């Protein structure tokens, strides 16, 4: 299977030692330019949707398909709200300190036990 791409094959469905049951697709080689100057090509089936970005096989950095526009991130970069952020929207630090003290009191007095599985 020297210079051909595989398609319609689930990994593990067929042995790679045999080409039985494997369908070969026409393919194209797409050139990518790494930010570090590496140039490499990746084979794609002609009907495949070609991604604009690919990881460089040399250095692992993001590489842009030649002549492709750098894709905009699908969502505007937005700060990820953590549980802590959400907690702070509902409680002030002062309130949390009081709650923490209460819980610590309970813990130290043995009234708070770790939930057993
Ligand atoms: Zn590279």
GROMACS .gro file of C-alpha atoms and ligand atoms in nm:
model
  118
    1UNK     CA    1   0.000   0.000   0.000
    2UNK     CA    2   0.284   0.225  -0.088
    3UNK     CA    3   0.145   0.555  -0.210
    4UNK     CA    4  -0.223   0.524  -0.153
    5UNK     CA    5  -0.456   0.648   0.116
    6UNK     CA    6  -0.695   0.428   0.300
    7UNK     CA    7  -1.059   0.500   0.334
    8UNK     CA    8  -1.366   0.327   0.453
    9UNK     CA    9  -1.159   0.134   0.700
   10UNK     CA   10  -1.213   0.126   1.070
   11UNK     CA   11  -0.896   0.090   1.269
   12UNK     CA   12  -0.877  -0.263   1.390
   13UNK     CA   13  -1.142  -0.381   1.151
   14UNK     CA   14  -0.892  -0.525   0.910
   15UNK     CA   15  -0.542  -0.650   0.944
   16UNK     CA   16  -0.286  -0.416   0.794
   17UNK     CA   17  -0.096  -0.715   0.664
   18UNK     CA   18  -0.366  -0.785   0.416
   19UNK     CA   19  -0.522  -0.537   0.179
   20UNK     CA   20  -0.834  -0.746   0.167
   21UNK     CA   21  -1.145  -0.539   0.232
   22UNK     CA   22  -0.951  -0.215   0.210
   23UNK     CA   23  -1.066   0.039  -0.040
   24UNK     CA   24  -0.815   0.283  -0.182
   25UNK     CA   25  -0.900   0.643  -0.248
   26UNK     CA   26  -0.756   0.900  -0.478
   27UNK     CA   27  -0.546   1.132  -0.277
   28UNK     CA   28  -0.376   1.464  -0.295
   29UNK     CA   29  -0.068   1.587  -0.116
   30UNK     CA   30  -0.120   1.912   0.066
   31UNK     CA   31   0.173   2.133   0.157
   32UNK     CA   32   0.193   2.287   0.504
   33UNK     CA   33   0.435   2.551   0.628
   34UNK     CA   34   0.548   2.527   0.988
   35UNK     CA   35   0.605   2.846   1.187
   36UNK     CA   36   0.964   2.726   1.230
   37UNK     CA   37   1.015   2.699   0.855
   38UNK     CA   38   0.963   2.326   0.815
   39UNK     CA   39   0.772   2.235   0.502
   40UNK     CA   40   0.592   1.905   0.475
   41UNK     CA   41   0.311   1.745   0.283
   42UNK     CA   42   0.023   1.541   0.414
   43UNK     CA   43  -0.176   1.306   0.194
   44UNK     CA   44  -0.552   1.352   0.197
   45UNK     CA   45  -0.824   1.165   0.019
   46UNK     CA   46  -0.954   1.393  -0.256
   47UNK     CA   47  -1.299   1.407  -0.104
   48UNK     CA   48  -1.165   1.482   0.244
   49UNK     CA   49  -1.212   1.820   0.400
   50UNK     CA   50  -0.861   1.960   0.421
   51UNK     CA   51  -0.783   2.128   0.752
   52UNK     CA   52  -0.605   2.463   0.745
   53UNK     CA   53  -0.383   2.366   1.035
   54UNK     CA   54  -0.172   2.059   1.096
   55UNK     CA   55   0.090   1.972   1.354
   56UNK     CA   56   0.442   1.981   1.217
   57UNK     CA   57   0.594   1.631   1.216
   58UNK     CA   58   0.937   1.784   1.289
   59UNK     CA   59   0.863   2.000   1.589
   60UNK     CA   60   0.492   1.952   1.662
   61UNK     CA   61   0.412   2.317   1.612
   62UNK     CA   62   0.102   2.438   1.439
   63UNK     CA   63   0.151   2.464   1.067
   64UNK     CA   64  -0.062   2.649   0.818
   65UNK     CA   65  -0.172   2.499   0.491
   66UNK     CA   66   0.001   2.678   0.207
   67UNK     CA   67  -0.215   2.955   0.062
   68UNK     CA   68  -0.473   2.905   0.334
   69UNK     CA   69  -0.610   3.177   0.554
   70UNK     CA   70  -0.535   3.130   0.919
   71UNK     CA   71  -0.872   3.025   1.059
   72UNK     CA   72  -1.037   3.242   1.317
   73UNK     CA   73  -1.096   3.066   1.645
   74UNK     CA   74  -1.452   2.940   1.633
   75UNK     CA   75  -1.536   3.115   1.959
   76UNK     CA   76  -1.393   3.445   2.069
   77UNK     CA   77  -1.129   3.380   2.329
   78UNK     CA   78  -1.322   3.404   2.650
   79UNK     CA   79  -1.204   3.359   3.001
   80UNK     CA   80  -1.304   3.020   3.127
   81UNK     CA   81  -1.525   3.052   3.432
   82UNK     CA   82  -1.406   2.824   3.704
   83UNK     CA   83  -1.609   2.694   3.996
   84UNK     CA   84  -1.417   2.940   4.205
   85UNK     CA   85  -1.527   3.233   3.983
   86UNK     CA   86  -1.888   3.122   4.009
   87UNK     CA   87  -1.856   3.091   4.383
   88UNK     CA   88  -1.717   3.443   4.409
   89UNK     CA   89  -2.018   3.573   4.214
   90UNK     CA   90  -2.242   3.448   4.491
   91UNK     CA   91  -2.031   3.500   4.800
   92UNK     CA   92  -1.783   3.755   4.914
   93UNK     CA   93  -1.444   3.653   5.049
   94UNK     CA   94  -1.563   3.759   5.396
   95UNK     CA   95  -1.864   3.529   5.373
   96UNK     CA   96  -1.643   3.248   5.253
   97UNK     CA   97  -1.406   3.299   5.544
   98UNK     CA   98  -1.698   3.266   5.785
   99UNK     CA   99  -1.818   2.952   5.610
  100UNK     CA  100  -1.469   2.811   5.611
  101UNK     CA  101  -1.434   2.877   5.982
  102UNK     CA  102  -1.765   2.705   6.047
  103UNK     CA  103  -1.664   2.403   5.846
  104UNK     CA  104  -1.323   2.389   6.013
  105UNK     CA  105  -1.492   2.401   6.353
  106UNK     CA  106  -1.714   2.109   6.257
  107UNK     CA  107  -1.422   1.922   6.113
  108UNK     CA  108  -1.207   1.969   6.422
  109UNK     CA  109  -1.492   1.873   6.655
  110UNK     CA  110  -1.535   1.551   6.465
  111UNK     CA  111  -1.886   1.633   6.345
  112UNK     CA  112  -1.773   1.639   5.986
  113UNK     CA  113  -1.666   1.309   5.850
  114UNK     CA  114  -1.523   1.229   5.518
  115UNK     CA  115  -1.789   1.061   5.312
  116UNK     CA  116  -1.701   0.697   5.278
  117UNK     CA  117  -1.759   0.526   4.949
  118LIG    ZN1  118   0.818   2.253   1.249
   0.00000   0.00000   0.00000
